[in-house]
Amino acid sequence: MKLKREKQQTKAPKATIRERVADSLDASKEVILDFAHLEFIGNREVTVENYKSIAEYTEKQIIVETNPHRIKLCGSDLEIKSIAREMLYITGKISAVEFKREV
Amino acid sequence: MSGADLLGYIRGYVAICAEGRFLERFLNICMRRGILLWDVKRRGDTRIDACISIKGFKELRGIAKKTKSRVRIKSRHGLPFLIFRYRKRRFAALGVIVFAVLLWYLSTHIMGIDITGNERLSNTDIERELKNAGLYRGAAADKIEPRSVQNKMMTKFDDIAWIGVNIKGSRAYIEVRERLDTERFEERDLPCNLIAARDGVIRLLKVRSGQTAVKVNDMVEKGDLLVSGVMDSTKEGIRYAHSFGEVYADTEYQKSRIYPLEYTEKVYTGEETERISITVLGKELRLFLKDSAPYEYFDEAKTSAEYTVLGGKLPPVTVKRSSFAEYVPQKKNRTAAQAIDLGKAELEAELKKEIPRSAEICKVSVTYSEAVEGSVEVTVKILCNENIAVQSAIDKIGNMNYNEESENT
């Protein structure tokens, strides 16, 4: 896994083979690329699918570990409505989303 | 995904509060083990409130230890806790079971029979035959085959041209089509005799149709032929007729009883008790533990009344009451004259109930004899004048011999 990640990082600006395969197959990318799938309803609700873990949880910000990003959700009155293995359901007033490559 | 829905309520859930410094880790471990958490609320730096299923909660102990956090239950919700709280209320549980059984019974068994379309046939006749065919109140609805019931009913009643049996839920709808009147009319023309309904002496003949077989002042016995529906003439041969008419005869009603002069009289104490039982769907439910009278000497009076519930939507309820009146027997003496008076009144009243209303009472006579020492035998005779003719159908072949016999006499 680690090896792979390094590989991806080096080719970061270019589209990877996986991405190109996904493009050409016209299939849903989160399945083939193993990315997280985020779905927002305005700034009130967000569901995060295919996540790894919760790194931080406060009312002001929630950090969710996904592959390959670490997603930071900022806002106020953030609340995790439910935690299941495949899905995270967060409500509150979301003001910012940030994607960070794990170092 | 919330525990507030019905399924969550049935399974039960707890609201917990977790305190510790590594609560994110706590959440992640829960997630990895497949323990569902919902309504997770952050309460400050070291506390989280959440809801969790009962099953998940049992697994929390290890996780809490691992993450050095403390888990407390804030509140419990759902059916399992409710049952636990009321576990000692056995009769409430019994009530729930009784309710469930009743609900099952009432919804899978026939609770009412609606009969429509019958004009000449009575509901009670139809219901009786339906019962023979397997359709009655309390019968299991899914075991009834409408087609076989239909066939049985069709063969049982000639008068039914068509019958529909529909079972909808716990009600049976019976639709009856009777034969048209023109079809029936032939039956009214069927040949028949008039025979005597009682013993008597013929006084008046009013025969409109048929051949009269008796004369005025003839003695007839019950079942004797009065008017024959078979006419035999040399010109036309044997002809059958639907005979009708009236035959008035003097009839006698008689009753006698022995009245001892020394007798016991019932002196009522005024004490009375009632035993009530309720019958639904042919099953009797006694409302009192004891069915018998609590007295040594008593008179029992039984009454029963049928009530329809909700305009016949539910099966009828029969309430039977038997009331017991206590009395003390007392020995008494009476004179012969008193005994005769009593006997006359009693027997006359009883006889008058037997005499049909159309009969005319001509004479009442009382005779008495002291047959046995210390008692009087009273006999009441009532002389009436009434129509004793009743119709009796003849089937053409079988009646030939009978007819010849009556002609010979």
Short mmCIF file of C-alpha atoms in Angstrom, two decimals:
data_model
loop_
_atom_site.label_atom_id
_atom_site.label_comp_id
_atom_site.label_asym_id
_atom_site.label_seq_id
_atom_site.Cartn_x
_atom_site.Cartn_y
_atom_site.Cartn_z
CA MET A 1 0.00 0.00 0.00
CA LYS A 2 2.67 2.38 0.96
CA LEU A 3 4.58 1.67 -2.18
CA LYS A 4 1.55 2.35 -4.26
CA ARG A 5 0.89 5.60 -2.55
CA GLU A 6 4.37 6.84 -3.27
CA LYS A 7 3.93 5.90 -6.86
CA GLN A 8 0.74 7.88 -7.08
CA GLN A 9 2.37 10.86 -5.50
CA THR A 10 5.08 11.00 -8.08
CA LYS A 11 2.58 10.88 -10.88
CA ALA A 12 0.22 13.24 -9.16
CA PRO A 13 -0.35 15.84 -11.87
CA LYS A 14 -0.91 13.21 -14.52
CA ALA A 15 -3.87 10.89 -14.61
CA THR A 16 -2.95 7.45 -13.32
CA ILE A 17 -3.61 4.25 -15.23
CA ARG A 18 -6.38 3.45 -12.86
CA GLU A 19 -8.03 6.76 -13.53
CA ARG A 20 -7.76 6.30 -17.23
CA VAL A 21 -9.21 2.83 -16.98
CA ALA A 22 -12.04 4.22 -14.95
CA ASP A 23 -12.61 6.95 -17.54
CA SER A 24 -12.67 4.60 -20.42
CA LEU A 25 -14.88 2.06 -18.69
CA ASP A 26 -17.38 4.78 -17.80
CA ALA A 27 -17.85 3.08 -14.45
CA SER A 28 -18.28 4.78 -11.12
CA LYS A 29 -14.88 6.06 -10.12
CA GLU A 30 -15.10 5.57 -6.39
CA VAL A 31 -15.36 1.84 -6.94
CA ILE A 32 -12.43 1.47 -9.26
CA LEU A 33 -10.24 4.10 -7.69
CA ASP A 34 -11.27 3.16 -4.15
CA PHE A 35 -11.96 6.82 -3.41
CA ALA A 36 -14.33 8.16 -0.84
CA HIS A 37 -17.76 9.12 -2.05
CA LEU A 38 -19.09 12.34 -0.58
CA GLU A 39 -22.61 13.58 -0.97
CA PHE A 40 -23.68 17.00 0.25
CA ILE A 41 -27.11 18.35 0.73
CA GLY A 42 -26.39 22.03 0.71
CA ASN A 43 -24.16 22.78 3.60
CA ARG A 44 -26.44 20.99 6.06
CA GLU A 45 -25.71 17.36 5.56
CA VAL A 46 -22.96 15.21 4.18
CA THR A 47 -22.60 11.48 3.83
CA VAL A 48 -19.15 9.99 3.52
CA GLU A 49 -18.91 6.55 2.03
CA ASN A 50 -15.87 4.34 1.87
CA TYR A 51 -13.96 6.04 4.66
CA LYS A 52 -11.32 4.57 6.88
CA SER A 53 -11.66 6.23 10.24
CA ILE A 54 -12.43 9.37 12.14
CA ALA A 55 -9.32 11.26 13.08
CA GLU A 56 -10.93 14.05 14.97
CA TYR A 57 -14.39 14.90 16.08
CA THR A 58 -15.39 18.19 17.65
CA GLU A 59 -18.32 20.50 17.12
CA LYS A 60 -16.22 22.80 14.98
CA GLN A 61 -14.39 20.32 12.80
CA ILE A 62 -14.42 16.71 11.81
CA ILE A 63 -11.49 15.03 10.16
CA VAL A 64 -12.17 11.85 8.28
CA GLU A 65 -9.45 9.57 7.00
CA THR A 66 -10.12 8.25 3.53
CA ASN A 67 -8.03 6.75 0.78
CA PRO A 68 -5.94 8.62 -0.24
CA HIS A 69 -7.07 11.88 1.31
CA ARG A 70 -7.69 13.19 4.74
CA ILE A 71 -10.89 15.20 4.54
CA LYS A 72 -11.38 18.08 6.90
CA LEU A 73 -14.90 19.37 7.38
CA CYS A 74 -15.17 22.69 9.14
CA GLY A 75 -18.29 24.36 10.41
CA SER A 76 -20.41 24.69 13.52
CA ASP A 77 -22.80 22.41 15.43
CA LEU A 78 -21.35 19.44 13.63
CA GLU A 79 -22.87 16.18 14.71
CA ILE A 80 -22.33 12.63 13.56
CA LYS A 81 -25.85 11.31 13.05
CA SER A 82 -24.71 7.77 12.50
CA ILE A 83 -21.57 5.75 12.23
CA ALA A 84 -21.58 2.52 10.29
CA ARG A 85 -18.75 0.68 8.66
CA GLU A 86 -19.53 1.89 5.17
CA MET A 87 -21.11 5.22 5.80
CA LEU A 88 -20.75 8.29 7.90
CA TYR A 89 -23.63 10.69 8.15
CA ILE A 90 -22.82 14.17 9.40
CA THR A 91 -25.17 17.08 9.97
CA GLY A 92 -24.53 20.68 10.96
CA LYS A 93 -23.51 23.88 9.27
CA ILE A 94 -20.57 23.05 7.07
CA SER A 95 -18.47 25.98 5.98
CA ALA A 96 -15.40 24.39 4.40
CA VAL A 97 -14.13 21.11 3.03
CA GLU A 98 -10.47 20.47 2.65
CA PHE A 99 -8.65 17.57 1.00
CA LYS A 100 -5.18 16.87 2.18
CA ARG A 101 -2.70 14.32 0.95
CA GLU A 102 -1.41 12.27 3.82
CA VAL A 103 2.22 12.80 4.32
CA MET B 1 -30.71 5.17 10.13
CA SER B 2 -32.11 5.94 13.52
CA GLY B 3 -33.19 4.02 16.54
CA ALA B 4 -36.40 5.94 16.78
CA ASP B 5 -38.11 3.90 14.08
CA LEU B 6 -40.28 0.92 14.86
CA LEU B 7 -37.61 -1.71 14.37
CA GLY B 8 -35.23 0.16 16.62
CA TYR B 9 -37.92 0.42 19.23
CA ILE B 10 -38.64 -3.30 19.14
CA ARG B 11 -34.97 -4.21 19.40
CA GLY B 12 -34.31 -1.58 22.03
CA TYR B 13 -31.43 0.84 22.36
CA VAL B 14 -29.55 2.79 25.02
CA ALA B 15 -28.36 6.35 25.08
CA ILE B 16 -24.84 6.36 26.43
CA CYS B 17 -22.28 8.91 27.32
CA ALA B 18 -18.60 8.12 26.88
CA GLU B 19 -15.88 10.03 28.65
CA GLY B 20 -12.22 9.82 27.83
CA ARG B 21 -9.42 11.37 25.91
CA PHE B 22 -9.31 9.12 22.87
CA LEU B 23 -12.90 9.19 21.82
CA GLU B 24 -12.20 9.26 18.09
CA ARG B 25 -10.42 5.97 18.54
CA PHE B 26 -13.38 4.71 20.46
CA LEU B 27 -15.65 5.60 17.54
CA ASN B 28 -13.32 4.02 15.02
CA ILE B 29 -13.14 0.74 16.89
CA CYS B 30 -16.91 0.67 17.13
CA MET B 31 -17.12 1.31 13.40
CA ARG B 32 -14.64 -1.45 12.59
CA ARG B 33 -16.46 -3.99 14.70
CA GLY B 34 -19.68 -3.11 12.95
CA ILE B 35 -21.35 -1.57 15.97
CA LEU B 36 -23.78 1.05 14.81
CA LEU B 37 -23.79 4.35 16.63
CA TRP B 38 -26.16 7.17 15.95
CA ASP B 39 -26.93 10.66 17.19
CA VAL B 40 -23.31 11.06 18.18
CA LYS B 41 -22.95 14.44 19.88
CA ARG B 42 -19.76 16.05 21.03
CA ARG B 43 -20.07 17.46 24.54
CA GLY B 44 -16.86 19.22 25.24
CA ASP B 45 -13.35 17.87 24.94
CA THR B 46 -13.70 14.65 26.83
CA ARG B 47 -17.27 13.61 26.37
CA ILE B 48 -19.46 12.16 23.65
CA ASP B 49 -23.15 11.25 23.76
CA ALA B 50 -24.46 8.57 21.44
CA CYS B 51 -27.14 5.96 20.93
CA ILE B 52 -26.35 2.30 20.52
CA SER B 53 -28.26 -0.95 20.16
CA ILE B 54 -28.44 -3.30 23.11
CA LYS B 55 -26.35 -5.89 21.29
CA GLY B 56 -23.69 -3.30 20.50
CA PHE B 57 -23.66 -2.02 24.03
CA LYS B 58 -22.64 -5.43 25.35
CA GLU B 59 -19.50 -5.28 23.23
CA LEU B 60 -18.56 -1.82 24.49
CA ARG B 61 -16.87 -2.92 27.70
CA GLY B 62 -13.74 -4.14 25.93
CA ILE B 63 -13.55 -1.11 23.69
CA ALA B 64 -13.92 1.25 26.60
CA LYS B 65 -11.07 -0.48 28.41
CA LYS B 66 -8.88 -0.31 25.34
CA THR B 67 -9.42 3.40 24.82
CA LYS B 68 -9.35 4.20 28.53
CA SER B 69 -12.77 5.76 28.39
CA ARG B 70 -15.74 5.40 30.73
CA VAL B 71 -19.14 4.56 29.39
CA ARG B 72 -22.31 5.34 31.28
CA ILE B 73 -25.91 4.62 30.35
CA LYS B 74 -28.01 7.76 30.15
CA SER B 75 -31.36 6.27 29.33
CA ARG B 76 -32.84 3.06 28.03
CA HIS B 77 -35.41 2.93 25.26
CA GLY B 78 -37.43 0.28 23.58
CA LEU B 79 -39.46 -2.81 24.11
CA PRO B 80 -36.91 -5.11 25.80
CA PHE B 81 -36.60 -2.67 28.70
CA LEU B 82 -40.33 -2.26 28.91
CA ILE B 83 -40.75 -6.02 29.12
CA PHE B 84 -38.04 -6.21 31.75
CA ARG B 85 -39.70 -3.54 33.81
CA TYR B 86 -43.08 -5.28 33.71
CA ARG B 87 -41.74 -8.84 33.87
CA LYS B 88 -43.51 -9.50 37.14
CA ARG B 89 -46.92 -8.52 35.86
CA ARG B 90 -47.96 -11.98 34.80
CA PHE B 91 -51.58 -11.10 34.22
CA ALA B 92 -50.67 -8.26 31.94
CA ALA B 93 -48.62 -10.74 29.92
CA LEU B 94 -51.54 -13.12 30.01
CA GLY B 95 -53.74 -10.31 28.75
CA VAL B 96 -51.39 -9.72 25.84
CA ILE B 97 -51.48 -13.40 24.96
CA VAL B 98 -55.26 -13.54 25.29
CA PHE B 99 -55.51 -10.48 23.08
CA ALA B 100 -53.27 -12.03 20.46
CA VAL B 101 -55.21 -15.29 20.51
CA LEU B 102 -58.52 -13.47 20.33
CA LEU B 103 -57.33 -11.34 17.47
CA TRP B 104 -56.16 -14.42 15.64
CA TYR B 105 -59.38 -16.29 16.33
CA LEU B 106 -61.70 -13.46 15.43
CA SER B 107 -59.92 -12.73 12.19
CA THR B 108 -59.63 -16.28 10.92
CA HIS B 109 -63.04 -17.64 11.84
CA ILE B 110 -66.47 -16.86 10.48
CA MET B 111 -68.00 -14.19 12.70
CA GLY B 112 -71.10 -13.34 10.78
CA ILE B 113 -73.31 -14.63 8.02
CA ASP B 114 -75.16 -12.15 5.83
CA ILE B 115 -77.99 -13.67 3.88
CA THR B 116 -79.54 -11.56 1.17
CA GLY B 117 -82.09 -12.13 -1.54
CA ASN B 118 -84.29 -14.65 0.22
CA GLU B 119 -87.98 -13.84 0.19
CA ARG B 120 -89.75 -17.08 0.97
CA LEU B 121 -86.99 -19.03 2.69
CA SER B 122 -86.31 -18.00 6.25
CA ASN B 123 -82.86 -17.02 7.46
CA THR B 124 -82.96 -19.65 10.17
CA ASP B 125 -83.65 -22.44 7.66
CA ILE B 126 -80.81 -21.29 5.45
CA GLU B 127 -78.45 -20.93 8.38
CA ARG B 128 -79.30 -24.41 9.62
CA GLU B 129 -78.49 -25.95 6.25
CA LEU B 130 -75.36 -23.83 5.93
CA LYS B 131 -74.26 -25.30 9.21
CA ASN B 132 -74.77 -28.79 7.83
CA ALA B 133 -72.71 -27.77 4.83
CA GLY B 134 -69.90 -26.63 7.12
CA LEU B 135 -70.48 -22.90 7.18
CA TYR B 136 -71.37 -21.57 10.60
CA ARG B 137 -70.26 -18.93 13.07
CA GLY B 138 -66.94 -20.03 14.47
CA ALA B 139 -65.91 -22.19 11.50
CA ALA B 140 -62.37 -21.70 10.28
CA ALA B 141 -62.68 -19.42 7.27
CA ASP B 142 -59.92 -20.98 5.20
CA LYS B 143 -61.34 -24.49 5.53
CA ILE B 144 -64.63 -23.57 3.91
CA GLU B 145 -64.95 -24.31 0.25
CA PRO B 146 -67.60 -22.00 -1.17
CA ARG B 147 -68.20 -24.26 -4.15
CA SER B 148 -69.04 -27.32 -2.11
CA VAL B 149 -71.26 -25.26 0.18
CA GLN B 150 -73.05 -23.93 -2.88
CA ASN B 151 -73.61 -27.40 -4.25
CA LYS B 152 -74.89 -28.72 -0.96
CA MET B 153 -77.29 -25.82 -0.59
CA MET B 154 -78.56 -26.20 -4.14
CA THR B 155 -79.39 -29.85 -3.60
CA LYS B 156 -80.96 -29.17 -0.22
CA PHE B 157 -83.35 -26.43 -1.30
CA ASP B 158 -85.39 -26.94 -4.43
CA ASP B 159 -86.56 -23.39 -4.11
CA ILE B 160 -83.12 -21.92 -4.70
CA ALA B 161 -82.33 -21.14 -8.30
CA TRP B 162 -78.82 -19.91 -7.56
CA ILE B 163 -76.76 -19.32 -4.46
CA GLY B 164 -73.56 -17.36 -4.07
CA VAL B 165 -71.20 -17.96 -1.18
CA ASN B 166 -68.53 -15.32 -0.67
CA ILE B 167 -66.19 -15.34 2.26
CA LYS B 168 -64.54 -12.03 2.89
CA GLY B 169 -62.31 -12.03 5.92
CA SER B 170 -64.38 -13.25 8.81
CA ARG B 171 -67.77 -12.68 7.23
CA ALA B 172 -69.69 -14.87 4.87
CA TYR B 173 -72.01 -13.25 2.35
CA ILE B 174 -74.71 -15.54 1.09
CA GLU B 175 -76.64 -14.36 -1.91
CA VAL B 176 -79.78 -16.27 -2.66
CA ARG B 177 -81.90 -16.23 -5.80
CA GLU B 178 -85.18 -17.98 -5.39
CA ARG B 179 -87.13 -19.52 -8.20
CA LEU B 180 -89.64 -17.29 -9.90
CA ASP B 181 -93.27 -17.47 -8.83
CA THR B 182 -94.41 -19.04 -12.11
CA GLU B 183 -92.17 -21.97 -11.41
CA ARG B 184 -93.66 -22.31 -7.96
CA PHE B 185 -97.25 -22.08 -9.09
CA GLU B 186 -97.27 -25.57 -10.49
CA GLU B 187 -96.41 -26.86 -7.07
CA ARG B 188 -99.47 -25.20 -5.60
CA ASP B 189 -101.51 -27.11 -8.11
CA LEU B 190 -100.09 -30.42 -7.05
CA PRO B 191 -102.72 -33.01 -6.17
CA CYS B 192 -103.34 -33.42 -2.49
CA ASN B 193 -105.79 -34.88 0.01
CA LEU B 194 -107.30 -33.33 3.06
CA ILE B 195 -106.83 -35.39 6.19
CA ALA B 196 -107.93 -34.96 9.78
CA ALA B 197 -105.59 -33.21 12.17
CA ARG B 198 -107.50 -34.42 15.26
CA ASP B 199 -110.14 -36.87 16.37
CA GLY B 200 -113.64 -35.48 16.19
CA VAL B 201 -117.20 -35.59 14.95
CA ILE B 202 -117.83 -33.88 11.63
CA ARG B 203 -120.33 -31.05 11.85
CA LEU B 204 -119.89 -28.98 8.72
CA LEU B 205 -118.23 -29.55 5.35
CA LYS B 206 -117.09 -26.71 3.12
CA VAL B 207 -115.25 -28.45 0.33
CA ARG B 208 -114.27 -26.30 -2.64
CA SER B 209 -112.34 -28.87 -4.57
CA GLY B 210 -111.86 -32.61 -4.32
CA GLN B 211 -114.05 -35.56 -3.58
CA THR B 212 -115.55 -35.60 -0.09
CA ALA B 213 -114.95 -38.90 1.67
CA VAL B 214 -116.90 -38.26 4.89
CA LYS B 215 -120.40 -37.15 5.88
CA VAL B 216 -121.67 -34.90 8.61
CA ASN B 217 -121.90 -36.67 12.02
CA ASP B 218 -119.12 -39.10 11.02
CA MET B 219 -116.53 -39.92 13.67
CA VAL B 220 -113.03 -39.45 12.37
CA GLU B 221 -109.67 -40.18 13.88
CA LYS B 222 -106.50 -38.29 13.44
CA GLY B 223 -105.01 -38.99 10.00
CA ASP B 224 -108.28 -40.12 8.42
CA LEU B 225 -108.99 -39.08 4.85
CA LEU B 226 -111.56 -36.31 4.68
CA VAL B 227 -111.40 -35.11 1.10
CA SER B 228 -109.70 -37.09 -1.64
CA GLY B 229 -107.71 -35.46 -4.37
CA VAL B 230 -108.27 -38.41 -6.68
CA MET B 231 -111.50 -38.24 -8.65
CA ASP B 232 -112.71 -41.31 -10.43
CA SER B 233 -115.47 -40.89 -12.96
CA THR B 234 -116.70 -43.24 -15.67
CA LYS B 235 -116.45 -40.54 -18.30
CA GLU B 236 -112.99 -39.17 -17.72
CA GLY B 237 -111.20 -41.92 -15.85
CA ILE B 238 -108.97 -41.05 -12.90
CA ARG B 239 -108.31 -37.37 -12.39
CA TYR B 240 -106.12 -35.73 -9.76
CA ALA B 241 -107.14 -32.56 -8.02
CA HIS B 242 -105.65 -30.12 -5.61
CA SER B 243 -108.34 -30.43 -2.98
CA PHE B 244 -108.96 -27.71 -0.53
CA GLY B 245 -111.70 -26.62 1.78
CA GLU B 246 -112.67 -26.63 5.42
CA VAL B 247 -114.02 -29.44 7.52
CA TYR B 248 -115.45 -28.38 10.87
CA ALA B 249 -115.69 -30.97 13.58
CA ASP B 250 -116.44 -31.15 17.28
CA THR B 251 -113.27 -31.93 19.08
CA GLU B 252 -112.57 -32.69 22.66
CA TYR B 253 -109.70 -31.63 24.87
CA GLN B 254 -109.38 -33.37 28.20
CA LYS B 255 -107.06 -33.34 31.16
CA SER B 256 -107.24 -34.81 34.62
CA ARG B 257 -105.10 -34.66 37.71
CA ILE B 258 -105.20 -36.00 41.25
CA TYR B 259 -105.19 -33.41 44.04
CA PRO B 260 -104.39 -34.74 47.51
CA LEU B 261 -106.23 -33.01 50.34
CA GLU B 262 -103.11 -32.94 52.44
CA TYR B 263 -100.40 -31.14 50.52
CA THR B 264 -97.24 -29.18 50.90
CA GLU B 265 -97.26 -25.57 49.95
CA LYS B 266 -94.29 -23.58 48.89
CA VAL B 267 -93.83 -20.60 51.15
CA TYR B 268 -91.32 -18.35 49.45
CA THR B 269 -88.76 -16.78 51.70
CA GLY B 270 -88.06 -13.98 49.27
CA GLU B 271 -84.44 -15.07 48.89
CA GLU B 272 -83.39 -15.10 45.26
CA THR B 273 -80.16 -15.54 43.38
CA GLU B 274 -79.35 -15.37 39.74
CA ARG B 275 -76.83 -17.29 37.70
CA ILE B 276 -75.95 -15.76 34.36
CA SER B 277 -74.14 -17.37 31.50
CA ILE B 278 -73.19 -15.93 28.15
CA THR B 279 -73.07 -17.97 24.99
CA VAL B 280 -71.05 -16.81 22.02
CA LEU B 281 -70.47 -18.97 18.96
CA GLY B 282 -72.01 -21.97 20.68
CA LYS B 283 -69.60 -21.78 23.57
CA GLU B 284 -71.00 -21.11 26.99
CA LEU B 285 -69.23 -18.88 29.42
CA ARG B 286 -70.44 -19.02 32.98
CA LEU B 287 -70.18 -15.81 34.89
CA PHE B 288 -70.57 -17.53 38.22
CA LEU B 289 -68.39 -20.26 39.58
CA LYS B 290 -71.29 -22.25 40.91
CA ASP B 291 -74.00 -23.28 38.55
CA SER B 292 -76.43 -24.76 41.03
CA ALA B 293 -78.73 -23.16 43.53
CA PRO B 294 -77.46 -22.33 46.98
CA TYR B 295 -80.77 -23.41 48.59
CA GLU B 296 -82.22 -26.71 49.64
CA TYR B 297 -85.69 -26.03 48.26
CA PHE B 298 -85.98 -23.78 45.29
CA ASP B 299 -87.84 -23.01 42.08
CA GLU B 300 -85.77 -22.45 39.01
CA ALA B 301 -86.80 -20.05 36.28
CA LYS B 302 -84.74 -19.95 33.11
CA THR B 303 -84.79 -17.19 30.57
CA SER B 304 -82.58 -16.70 27.58
CA ALA B 305 -82.31 -13.72 25.32
CA GLU B 306 -80.33 -13.26 22.15
CA TYR B 307 -78.69 -9.93 21.46
CA THR B 308 -77.22 -8.82 18.18
CA VAL B 309 -74.04 -6.82 18.52
CA LEU B 310 -73.31 -3.81 16.30
CA GLY B 311 -76.25 -4.48 14.04
CA GLY B 312 -75.25 -8.05 13.31
CA LYS B 313 -71.65 -7.21 12.49
CA LEU B 314 -70.53 -9.48 15.29
CA PRO B 315 -71.96 -12.88 16.18
CA PRO B 316 -75.03 -12.77 18.39
CA VAL B 317 -74.64 -13.10 22.11
CA THR B 318 -77.08 -15.23 24.06
CA VAL B 319 -77.54 -14.36 27.69
CA LYS B 320 -79.04 -17.11 29.81
CA ARG B 321 -80.32 -16.33 33.25
CA SER B 322 -81.52 -18.86 35.71
CA SER B 323 -82.97 -17.41 38.84
CA PHE B 324 -83.54 -19.48 41.93
CA ALA B 325 -86.24 -18.60 44.41
CA GLU B 326 -85.96 -20.19 47.80
CA TYR B 327 -89.02 -21.61 49.53
CA VAL B 328 -89.85 -23.57 52.63
CA PRO B 329 -92.24 -26.48 52.18
CA GLN B 330 -95.21 -26.37 54.55
CA LYS B 331 -97.77 -29.08 55.12
CA LYS B 332 -101.36 -27.90 54.68
CA ASN B 333 -104.86 -29.30 54.45
CA ARG B 334 -107.67 -28.33 52.14
CA THR B 335 -111.27 -29.35 51.66
CA ALA B 336 -112.47 -31.28 48.62
CA ALA B 337 -114.30 -28.19 47.31
CA GLN B 338 -111.12 -26.13 47.45
CA ALA B 339 -109.20 -28.83 45.62
CA ILE B 340 -111.84 -28.99 42.90
CA ASP B 341 -111.82 -25.23 42.41
CA LEU B 342 -108.07 -25.18 42.18
CA GLY B 343 -108.00 -28.14 39.80
CA LYS B 344 -110.63 -26.60 37.56
CA ALA B 345 -108.77 -23.33 37.25
CA GLU B 346 -105.40 -24.97 36.70
CA LEU B 347 -106.47 -27.55 34.15
CA GLU B 348 -108.66 -25.16 32.22
CA ALA B 349 -105.82 -22.69 31.87
CA GLU B 350 -103.48 -25.43 30.70
CA LEU B 351 -105.98 -26.77 28.17
CA LYS B 352 -106.68 -23.36 26.73
CA LYS B 353 -103.04 -23.07 25.85
CA GLU B 354 -103.28 -26.28 23.83
CA ILE B 355 -106.38 -25.34 21.88
CA PRO B 356 -105.60 -23.57 18.62
CA ARG B 357 -106.76 -20.00 18.45
CA SER B 358 -109.05 -20.56 15.49
CA ALA B 359 -111.10 -23.11 17.44
CA GLU B 360 -114.35 -22.08 19.00
CA ILE B 361 -114.89 -23.25 22.58
CA CYS B 362 -118.41 -24.60 22.97
CA LYS B 363 -118.55 -26.18 26.39
CA VAL B 364 -116.41 -26.65 29.45
CA SER B 365 -117.31 -29.45 31.83
CA VAL B 366 -115.71 -30.50 35.10
CA THR B 367 -116.05 -33.90 36.72
CA TYR B 368 -114.45 -35.16 39.87
CA SER B 369 -114.22 -38.30 41.89
CA GLU B 370 -112.68 -39.30 45.18
CA ALA B 371 -111.02 -42.36 43.81
CA VAL B 372 -108.33 -42.63 46.45
CA GLU B 373 -108.82 -41.88 50.09
CA GLY B 374 -107.76 -38.32 50.96
CA SER B 375 -107.58 -36.98 47.43
CA VAL B 376 -109.78 -35.73 44.60
CA GLU B 377 -109.36 -36.46 40.92
CA VAL B 378 -110.46 -33.53 38.80
CA THR B 379 -111.15 -33.88 35.08
CA VAL B 380 -111.76 -30.93 32.79
CA LYS B 381 -113.22 -31.49 29.35
CA ILE B 382 -113.50 -28.75 26.76
CA LEU B 383 -115.65 -29.18 23.70
CA CYS B 384 -114.62 -27.21 20.66
CA ASN B 385 -115.59 -26.67 17.07
CA GLU B 386 -112.69 -26.26 14.70
CA ASN B 387 -111.40 -26.83 11.22
CA ILE B 388 -109.54 -30.12 11.28
CA ALA B 389 -108.65 -30.37 7.59
CA VAL B 390 -104.97 -30.28 6.65
CA GLN B 391 -103.45 -30.83 3.25
CA SER B 392 -101.30 -33.83 2.56
CA ALA B 393 -99.62 -34.33 -0.78
CA ILE B 394 -100.23 -37.47 -2.77
CA ASP B 395 -97.78 -39.00 -5.10
CA LYS B 396 -99.80 -40.37 -7.96
CA ILE B 397 -98.69 -43.96 -8.15
CA GLY B 398 -98.43 -44.67 -4.47
CA ASN B 399 -101.86 -43.39 -3.72
CA MET B 400 -103.85 -45.64 -6.05
CA ASN B 401 -104.29 -48.47 -3.59
CA TYR B 402 -105.19 -46.16 -0.80
CA ASN B 403 -107.85 -44.53 -2.89
CA GLU B 404 -109.47 -47.82 -3.82
CA GLU B 405 -109.60 -48.81 -0.21
CA SER B 406 -111.38 -45.67 0.82
CA GLU B 407 -113.89 -46.16 -1.92
CA ASN B 408 -114.67 -49.67 -0.80
CA THR B 409 -115.48 -48.65 2.73
#
